[in-house]
Amino acid sequence: MSQARQPPLALSCPLPISDYPKVTLAHGGGGRLTHQLIEKIFVPCFSNPLLEQRHDGAIFAVPPGRLALTTDSYVVHPLFFPGGDIGSLAVNGTVNDLAMCGARPLYLSAGFIIEEGLEMETLWRVARSMRAAAAAAGVAIVTGDTKVVDKGKGDGLFINTAGVGVLEHERVIAPASVRPGDAVLLSGDLGRHGVTIMAEREGLAFESTIESDCAPLSGVVLALLEAGVEVRCLRDLTRGGLGTTLLEIAEATRLEITIEETQIPVCEEVRGACELLGLDPLYVANEGRFIALVAPESAEQAVAIMRAHAVSAASGRIGTVGAAGAAGTIGRGRAVLKNRLGASRLLDMPSGEQLPRIC
Amino acid sequence: MSQARQPPLALSCPLPISDYPKVTLAHGGGGRLTHQLIEKIFVPCFSNPLLEQRHDGAIFAVPPGRLALTTDSYVVHPLFFPGGDIGSLAVNGTVNDLAMCGARPLYLSAGFIIEEGLEMETLWRVARSMRAAAAAAGVAIVTGDTKVVDKGKGDGLFINTAGVGVLEHERVIAPASVRPGDAVLLSGDLGRHGVTIMAEREGLAFESTIESDCAPLSGVVLALLEAGVEVRCLRDLTRGGLGTTLLEIAEATRLEITIEETQIPVCEEVRGACELLGLDPLYVANEGRFIALVAPESAEQAVAIMRAHAVSAASGRIGTVGAAGAAGTIGRGRAVLKNRLGASRLLDMPSGEQLPRIC
């Protein structure tokens, strides 16, 4: 689905739906108003032949290959933030989960849970944003659902997306494929999404200079796979950030993963904000960053391909997977951060909640 | 996935998760507590090899055929009701949407939006119920997501499920396939789910005798298709009930659909409750009823097959699709209800909200 094929959309919510400036419980009742909401907002925004079947589901043929299915709900607060909104996040987040499975994202579903009283213009703005994000990522939103909950029983808008993608290769991209000696590549600087949300929420002064890194990662991942890079494992660095992700892989593989602090880019504004807020950029959520664990002989080629894509222009190698049975890894893996002085510390998972409702 | 293959589960939430009697924001943070929630509740309840990949998504091969993708969010209040709960509803609802596409349901995703403070035992009970419903419907819950929102920003628990199924036939099951003369078959009596929820919510005296009809419909639908019944269109009668569904099909086909009131079963308790509450059973939601529009020569065979399945034992023919261009149908279709005296009335869609948060 290319952007060019889509008709232009009005900036404001179309009539007659804007006779209702706010969403009412009746818009979720399955009757006339539900139909109007679907016909006037979702159908024009997500416009595609599958959605226009107006069935209980979408029916399609898929190209040969294994399939991936993934889902995420999005409850980010606030709904709009520099660099994105809940709509672009809901599309890119699920596109990225499919990409991390090594799949080409094809089709998305969208489930809306709306709190009674949401401004209709807000819903229109979010749906427009989803349309643009879907076009940019090359996916179609083919089926959906709308529920309305009474005032005080939701928080404006929650969105669930599920996605189906196809694997056009035979690789097993998973922790089980990781081998000692693999290179750990990072696609860019850390912490932009999490710090942007915190800044918006707290009204902090640095908010004007940082934007969320929210972006689709399927283009660069498919390029790596098509080039024949020996990709072993992929993970986007959302909730929990780089630290938690590395530890998850280390624990699943029972290997030791060592990364070099000096190789991990964090921009000045994010670093400053994290100091102010008492956060560690290693654990702050990103929405457009990923790590690729690749065979050592593929590392250089992989970094070159990643740098050729705008979403991962600042890619580099940040570490290496160590041998099994390294000191302290008996029975379980570990992730080690080497700082600029050469000292090492073990990474742990955060036990509390650093940043609620970040995505 | 058969029930027999599943290990038995404790009735109560396992340790150490029940050290936390309630869900906290940290359980949605992506760190140690999120992992514990997934490992102690969702993995044992939904136990299957795909889920145990613990990837950002599930990867699988599908049998040959077109695929169907569908999604629904469930916001029913209360969470538990006679005949079901939000968990069984979330599984059966999406299984049924796939069945109405003519697809064999294969895989489900599950996205949980939990309000901080939900009893951990409640989550365990819902997950157990989803496990049982998935086993009964022959589907596997293969990937999921958990978000926690702050107290007062949700309502206990919302669940989204998305489903993937495969079409093992070449039929186009959709309003576009409906032809004048087609028979309209109904799978059972109307209104049980909606009236059960209302009774629970309002504490009405008749609540003890009515149960939700929540049930998986894929078995009977696959039996119809495998028997070669000329199925034209299928719809489950959820939000909006039979009345809205018939009108949707009439409007999509621009044909006139006539149904006979005397052929539509409504049990005494539902009829009484509807009179008390000022509801029309034709518009009350069901969660285990569907209509099948089939070629006239297939009608008798179809009813026999439907009656042989427990979920549709009270099936019968309730009406007929009329010719195009019938009086009053120029440009749009209409649905007509003939009452026991032979008088006709046009069905309309409800413009307001009859029963909020019914599913």
Short mmCIF file of N, CA and C in Angstrom, two decimals, chain B residues 32-146:
data_model
loop_
_atom_site.label_atom_id
_atom_site.label_comp_id
_atom_site.label_asym_id
_atom_site.label_seq_id
_atom_site.Cartn_x
_atom_site.Cartn_y
_atom_site.Cartn_z
N ARG B 32 11.47 -7.42 36.08
CA ARG B 32 11.41 -8.71 36.76
C ARG B 32 9.96 -9.15 37.06
N LEU B 33 9.14 -8.21 37.52
CA LEU B 33 7.76 -8.59 37.89
C LEU B 33 6.91 -8.93 36.66
N THR B 34 7.15 -8.26 35.55
CA THR B 34 6.44 -8.60 34.31
C THR B 34 6.79 -10.03 33.90
N HIS B 35 8.09 -10.35 33.98
CA HIS B 35 8.52 -11.70 33.65
C HIS B 35 7.85 -12.73 34.55
N GLN B 36 7.78 -12.41 35.83
CA GLN B 36 7.18 -13.34 36.78
C GLN B 36 5.69 -13.56 36.46
N LEU B 37 5.00 -12.47 36.13
CA LEU B 37 3.58 -12.57 35.78
C LEU B 37 3.41 -13.49 34.57
N ILE B 38 4.23 -13.30 33.57
CA ILE B 38 4.13 -14.10 32.34
C ILE B 38 4.45 -15.56 32.64
N GLU B 39 5.54 -15.78 33.38
CA GLU B 39 5.99 -17.16 33.63
C GLU B 39 5.06 -17.92 34.56
N LYS B 40 4.45 -17.21 35.52
CA LYS B 40 3.65 -17.90 36.53
C LYS B 40 2.18 -17.98 36.19
N ILE B 41 1.68 -17.08 35.36
CA ILE B 41 0.25 -17.10 35.03
C ILE B 41 0.02 -17.48 33.57
N PHE B 42 0.57 -16.69 32.66
CA PHE B 42 0.18 -16.89 31.26
C PHE B 42 0.82 -18.14 30.64
N VAL B 43 2.09 -18.37 30.92
CA VAL B 43 2.75 -19.54 30.29
C VAL B 43 2.10 -20.86 30.74
N PRO B 44 1.90 -21.08 32.06
CA PRO B 44 1.24 -22.34 32.42
C PRO B 44 -0.20 -22.44 31.91
N CYS B 45 -0.93 -21.34 31.92
CA CYS B 45 -2.34 -21.42 31.48
C CYS B 45 -2.45 -21.64 29.98
N PHE B 46 -1.62 -20.95 29.20
CA PHE B 46 -1.77 -21.03 27.75
C PHE B 46 -0.81 -22.04 27.13
N SER B 47 -0.09 -22.74 28.01
CA SER B 47 0.97 -23.67 27.64
C SER B 47 0.90 -24.25 26.23
N ASN B 48 1.85 -23.88 25.39
CA ASN B 48 2.01 -24.51 24.08
C ASN B 48 3.39 -24.15 23.54
N PRO B 49 3.93 -24.95 22.64
CA PRO B 49 5.31 -24.75 22.20
C PRO B 49 5.56 -23.38 21.55
N LEU B 50 4.55 -22.84 20.86
CA LEU B 50 4.76 -21.56 20.19
C LEU B 50 4.92 -20.43 21.20
N LEU B 51 4.05 -20.44 22.22
CA LEU B 51 4.14 -19.42 23.26
C LEU B 51 5.48 -19.53 23.96
N GLU B 52 5.96 -20.76 24.09
CA GLU B 52 7.19 -20.97 24.83
C GLU B 52 8.44 -20.53 24.07
N GLN B 53 8.27 -20.12 22.81
CA GLN B 53 9.38 -19.48 22.10
C GLN B 53 9.76 -18.17 22.80
N ARG B 54 8.81 -17.60 23.56
CA ARG B 54 9.01 -16.33 24.29
C ARG B 54 9.68 -15.28 23.41
N HIS B 55 9.15 -15.12 22.22
CA HIS B 55 9.68 -14.17 21.27
C HIS B 55 8.77 -12.95 21.27
N ASP B 56 9.10 -11.95 20.45
CA ASP B 56 8.19 -10.81 20.31
C ASP B 56 6.92 -11.22 19.58
N GLY B 57 6.93 -12.38 18.97
CA GLY B 57 5.75 -12.88 18.27
C GLY B 57 5.87 -14.39 18.14
N ALA B 58 4.84 -15.02 17.62
CA ALA B 58 4.86 -16.47 17.41
C ALA B 58 5.07 -16.74 15.93
N ILE B 59 5.84 -17.77 15.63
CA ILE B 59 6.15 -18.11 14.24
C ILE B 59 5.63 -19.51 13.97
N PHE B 60 4.90 -19.67 12.88
CA PHE B 60 4.31 -20.97 12.58
C PHE B 60 4.09 -21.11 11.09
N ALA B 61 3.96 -22.34 10.63
CA ALA B 61 3.56 -22.61 9.25
C ALA B 61 2.05 -22.79 9.25
N VAL B 62 1.38 -22.41 8.18
CA VAL B 62 -0.07 -22.61 8.10
C VAL B 62 -0.38 -23.58 6.98
N PRO B 63 -1.48 -24.34 7.14
CA PRO B 63 -1.90 -25.25 6.06
C PRO B 63 -2.31 -24.44 4.83
N PRO B 64 -2.38 -25.06 3.66
CA PRO B 64 -2.74 -24.33 2.45
C PRO B 64 -4.15 -23.75 2.55
N GLY B 65 -4.36 -22.61 1.92
CA GLY B 65 -5.67 -21.95 1.95
C GLY B 65 -5.52 -20.48 2.21
N ARG B 66 -6.61 -19.74 1.96
CA ARG B 66 -6.62 -18.33 2.33
C ARG B 66 -6.67 -18.22 3.85
N LEU B 67 -6.24 -17.08 4.36
CA LEU B 67 -6.27 -16.86 5.80
C LEU B 67 -7.31 -15.81 6.16
N ALA B 68 -7.78 -15.89 7.39
CA ALA B 68 -8.63 -14.83 7.94
C ALA B 68 -7.94 -14.26 9.17
N LEU B 69 -8.04 -12.94 9.33
CA LEU B 69 -7.52 -12.24 10.51
C LEU B 69 -8.67 -11.43 11.11
N THR B 70 -8.84 -11.54 12.40
CA THR B 70 -9.92 -10.80 13.04
C THR B 70 -9.48 -10.36 14.43
N THR B 71 -10.15 -9.35 14.98
CA THR B 71 -9.81 -8.90 16.33
C THR B 71 -11.05 -8.37 17.04
N ASP B 72 -11.07 -8.48 18.34
CA ASP B 72 -12.08 -7.85 19.17
C ASP B 72 -11.46 -7.54 20.52
N SER B 73 -11.88 -6.40 21.09
CA SER B 73 -11.54 -6.11 22.48
C SER B 73 -12.76 -6.42 23.32
N TYR B 74 -12.51 -6.85 24.54
CA TYR B 74 -13.59 -7.23 25.45
C TYR B 74 -13.52 -6.36 26.70
N VAL B 75 -14.64 -5.70 26.97
CA VAL B 75 -14.69 -4.75 28.09
C VAL B 75 -15.91 -5.05 28.95
N VAL B 76 -16.38 -6.30 28.88
CA VAL B 76 -17.64 -6.66 29.55
C VAL B 76 -17.56 -6.34 31.05
N HIS B 77 -18.70 -5.91 31.57
CA HIS B 77 -18.84 -5.63 32.99
C HIS B 77 -20.14 -6.25 33.46
N PRO B 78 -20.13 -7.12 34.47
CA PRO B 78 -19.00 -7.56 35.30
C PRO B 78 -18.09 -8.57 34.58
N LEU B 79 -16.91 -8.83 35.19
CA LEU B 79 -15.94 -9.74 34.57
C LEU B 79 -16.42 -11.19 34.57
N PHE B 80 -17.21 -11.56 35.57
CA PHE B 80 -17.73 -12.94 35.68
C PHE B 80 -19.24 -12.90 35.67
N PHE B 81 -19.87 -13.83 35.00
CA PHE B 81 -21.33 -13.87 34.90
C PHE B 81 -21.75 -15.32 34.67
N PRO B 82 -23.01 -15.66 34.95
CA PRO B 82 -23.43 -17.05 34.74
C PRO B 82 -23.20 -17.47 33.28
N GLY B 83 -22.51 -18.59 33.09
CA GLY B 83 -22.26 -19.09 31.74
C GLY B 83 -20.95 -18.63 31.14
N GLY B 84 -20.19 -17.80 31.83
CA GLY B 84 -18.92 -17.37 31.26
C GLY B 84 -18.26 -16.27 32.04
N ASP B 85 -17.25 -15.69 31.43
CA ASP B 85 -16.50 -14.59 32.01
C ASP B 85 -15.74 -13.92 30.88
N ILE B 86 -15.05 -12.82 31.19
CA ILE B 86 -14.37 -12.06 30.13
C ILE B 86 -13.35 -12.93 29.38
N GLY B 87 -12.80 -13.95 30.07
CA GLY B 87 -11.81 -14.81 29.43
C GLY B 87 -12.42 -15.74 28.39
N SER B 88 -13.46 -16.46 28.76
CA SER B 88 -14.10 -17.36 27.80
C SER B 88 -14.72 -16.55 26.66
N LEU B 89 -15.27 -15.38 27.00
CA LEU B 89 -15.84 -14.49 25.98
C LEU B 89 -14.78 -14.05 24.98
N ALA B 90 -13.58 -13.71 25.49
CA ALA B 90 -12.52 -13.21 24.62
C ALA B 90 -12.02 -14.29 23.67
N VAL B 91 -12.04 -15.53 24.13
CA VAL B 91 -11.63 -16.63 23.25
C VAL B 91 -12.75 -16.97 22.27
N ASN B 92 -13.97 -17.21 22.80
CA ASN B 92 -15.07 -17.62 21.93
C ASN B 92 -15.46 -16.52 20.94
N GLY B 93 -15.40 -15.27 21.37
CA GLY B 93 -15.79 -14.18 20.47
C GLY B 93 -14.92 -14.14 19.23
N THR B 94 -13.63 -14.29 19.41
CA THR B 94 -12.72 -14.22 18.27
C THR B 94 -12.74 -15.53 17.47
N VAL B 95 -12.87 -16.65 18.14
CA VAL B 95 -13.09 -17.93 17.45
C VAL B 95 -14.33 -17.82 16.55
N ASN B 96 -15.39 -17.22 17.08
CA ASN B 96 -16.64 -17.12 16.31
C ASN B 96 -16.51 -16.16 15.13
N ASP B 97 -15.77 -15.08 15.30
CA ASP B 97 -15.56 -14.18 14.16
C ASP B 97 -14.80 -14.90 13.04
N LEU B 98 -13.83 -15.72 13.41
CA LEU B 98 -13.12 -16.52 12.39
C LEU B 98 -14.08 -17.51 11.74
N ALA B 99 -14.90 -18.17 12.56
CA ALA B 99 -15.86 -19.13 12.01
C ALA B 99 -16.80 -18.45 11.02
N MET B 100 -17.24 -17.22 11.36
CA MET B 100 -18.17 -16.50 10.47
C MET B 100 -17.50 -16.11 9.15
N CYS B 101 -16.17 -16.07 9.14
CA CYS B 101 -15.43 -15.88 7.88
C CYS B 101 -15.31 -17.21 7.12
N GLY B 102 -15.81 -18.28 7.70
CA GLY B 102 -15.66 -19.59 7.08
C GLY B 102 -14.29 -20.20 7.31
N ALA B 103 -13.58 -19.70 8.32
CA ALA B 103 -12.21 -20.15 8.58
C ALA B 103 -12.15 -21.13 9.75
N ARG B 104 -11.19 -22.04 9.69
CA ARG B 104 -10.88 -22.88 10.85
C ARG B 104 -9.96 -22.08 11.76
N PRO B 105 -10.39 -21.76 12.98
CA PRO B 105 -9.54 -20.97 13.89
C PRO B 105 -8.29 -21.76 14.27
N LEU B 106 -7.14 -21.10 14.20
CA LEU B 106 -5.87 -21.77 14.52
C LEU B 106 -5.18 -21.13 15.73
N TYR B 107 -4.88 -19.86 15.60
CA TYR B 107 -4.03 -19.20 16.60
C TYR B 107 -4.63 -17.90 17.08
N LEU B 108 -4.50 -17.66 18.38
CA LEU B 108 -4.99 -16.41 18.96
C LEU B 108 -3.84 -15.65 19.63
N SER B 109 -3.92 -14.33 19.58
CA SER B 109 -3.08 -13.49 20.44
C SER B 109 -3.97 -12.98 21.57
N ALA B 110 -3.35 -12.59 22.67
CA ALA B 110 -4.11 -12.07 23.81
C ALA B 110 -3.38 -10.86 24.37
N GLY B 111 -4.07 -9.72 24.39
CA GLY B 111 -3.50 -8.50 24.97
C GLY B 111 -4.31 -8.10 26.20
N PHE B 112 -3.63 -7.99 27.33
CA PHE B 112 -4.30 -7.66 28.59
C PHE B 112 -4.02 -6.21 28.98
N ILE B 113 -5.06 -5.46 29.25
CA ILE B 113 -4.91 -4.12 29.84
C ILE B 113 -5.51 -4.19 31.24
N ILE B 114 -4.61 -4.20 32.22
CA ILE B 114 -5.00 -4.44 33.61
C ILE B 114 -4.99 -3.13 34.37
N GLU B 115 -6.02 -2.90 35.17
CA GLU B 115 -6.00 -1.74 36.05
C GLU B 115 -5.23 -2.11 37.31
N GLU B 116 -4.31 -1.24 37.70
CA GLU B 116 -3.55 -1.42 38.94
C GLU B 116 -4.51 -1.77 40.07
N GLY B 117 -4.17 -2.80 40.83
CA GLY B 117 -5.04 -3.17 41.96
C GLY B 117 -5.93 -4.37 41.68
N LEU B 118 -5.94 -4.85 40.44
CA LEU B 118 -6.72 -6.07 40.15
C LEU B 118 -6.20 -7.21 41.02
N GLU B 119 -7.11 -7.98 41.58
CA GLU B 119 -6.70 -9.13 42.37
C GLU B 119 -5.96 -10.13 41.48
N MET B 120 -4.81 -10.59 41.94
CA MET B 120 -4.04 -11.56 41.16
C MET B 120 -4.85 -12.84 40.96
N GLU B 121 -5.66 -13.20 41.94
CA GLU B 121 -6.51 -14.40 41.81
C GLU B 121 -7.54 -14.22 40.68
N THR B 122 -7.98 -13.00 40.48
CA THR B 122 -8.93 -12.74 39.39
C THR B 122 -8.26 -13.00 38.05
N LEU B 123 -7.03 -12.51 37.92
CA LEU B 123 -6.30 -12.71 36.67
C LEU B 123 -6.07 -14.21 36.42
N TRP B 124 -5.72 -14.92 37.48
CA TRP B 124 -5.50 -16.37 37.38
C TRP B 124 -6.78 -17.09 36.92
N ARG B 125 -7.90 -16.68 37.52
CA ARG B 125 -9.18 -17.30 37.19
C ARG B 125 -9.54 -17.03 35.72
N VAL B 126 -9.29 -15.82 35.26
CA VAL B 126 -9.59 -15.48 33.86
C VAL B 126 -8.66 -16.25 32.91
N ALA B 127 -7.39 -16.34 33.26
CA ALA B 127 -6.44 -17.04 32.40
C ALA B 127 -6.79 -18.53 32.32
N ARG B 128 -7.19 -19.11 33.46
CA ARG B 128 -7.63 -20.51 33.46
C ARG B 128 -8.85 -20.70 32.56
N SER B 129 -9.75 -19.75 32.62
CA SER B 129 -10.95 -19.83 31.79
C SER B 129 -10.60 -19.72 30.30
N MET B 130 -9.63 -18.87 29.98
CA MET B 130 -9.19 -18.75 28.58
C MET B 130 -8.57 -20.06 28.11
N ARG B 131 -7.80 -20.68 29.01
CA ARG B 131 -7.19 -21.97 28.69
C ARG B 131 -8.25 -23.01 28.34
N ALA B 132 -9.28 -23.09 29.17
CA ALA B 132 -10.33 -24.08 28.94
C ALA B 132 -11.08 -23.78 27.64
N ALA B 133 -11.36 -22.48 27.41
CA ALA B 133 -12.10 -22.10 26.20
C ALA B 133 -11.27 -22.38 24.95
N ALA B 134 -9.97 -22.12 25.03
CA ALA B 134 -9.10 -22.37 23.87
C ALA B 134 -9.04 -23.86 23.58
N ALA B 135 -8.93 -24.68 24.63
CA ALA B 135 -8.88 -26.13 24.44
C ALA B 135 -10.18 -26.61 23.81
N ALA B 136 -11.31 -26.10 24.30
CA ALA B 136 -12.61 -26.53 23.78
C ALA B 136 -12.78 -26.15 22.32
N ALA B 137 -12.22 -24.99 21.94
CA ALA B 137 -12.38 -24.52 20.56
C ALA B 137 -11.26 -25.03 19.65
N GLY B 138 -10.26 -25.70 20.22
CA GLY B 138 -9.18 -26.25 19.41
C GLY B 138 -8.22 -25.19 18.88
N VAL B 139 -8.05 -24.09 19.63
CA VAL B 139 -7.09 -23.06 19.21
C VAL B 139 -5.98 -22.93 20.26
N ALA B 140 -4.87 -22.33 19.86
CA ALA B 140 -3.77 -22.10 20.78
C ALA B 140 -3.55 -20.59 20.91
N ILE B 141 -3.35 -20.16 22.15
CA ILE B 141 -3.00 -18.75 22.41
C ILE B 141 -1.48 -18.67 22.35
N VAL B 142 -0.95 -18.05 21.29
CA VAL B 142 0.47 -18.22 20.99
C VAL B 142 1.33 -17.00 21.25
N THR B 143 0.72 -15.86 21.49
CA THR B 143 1.51 -14.66 21.76
C THR B 143 0.63 -13.69 22.53
N GLY B 144 1.24 -12.79 23.28
CA GLY B 144 0.44 -11.91 24.10
C GLY B 144 1.19 -10.67 24.53
N ASP B 145 0.50 -9.87 25.32
CA ASP B 145 1.06 -8.61 25.79
C ASP B 145 0.31 -8.22 27.05
N THR B 146 1.02 -7.62 28.00
CA THR B 146 0.41 -7.17 29.24
C THR B 146 0.74 -5.72 29.50
#
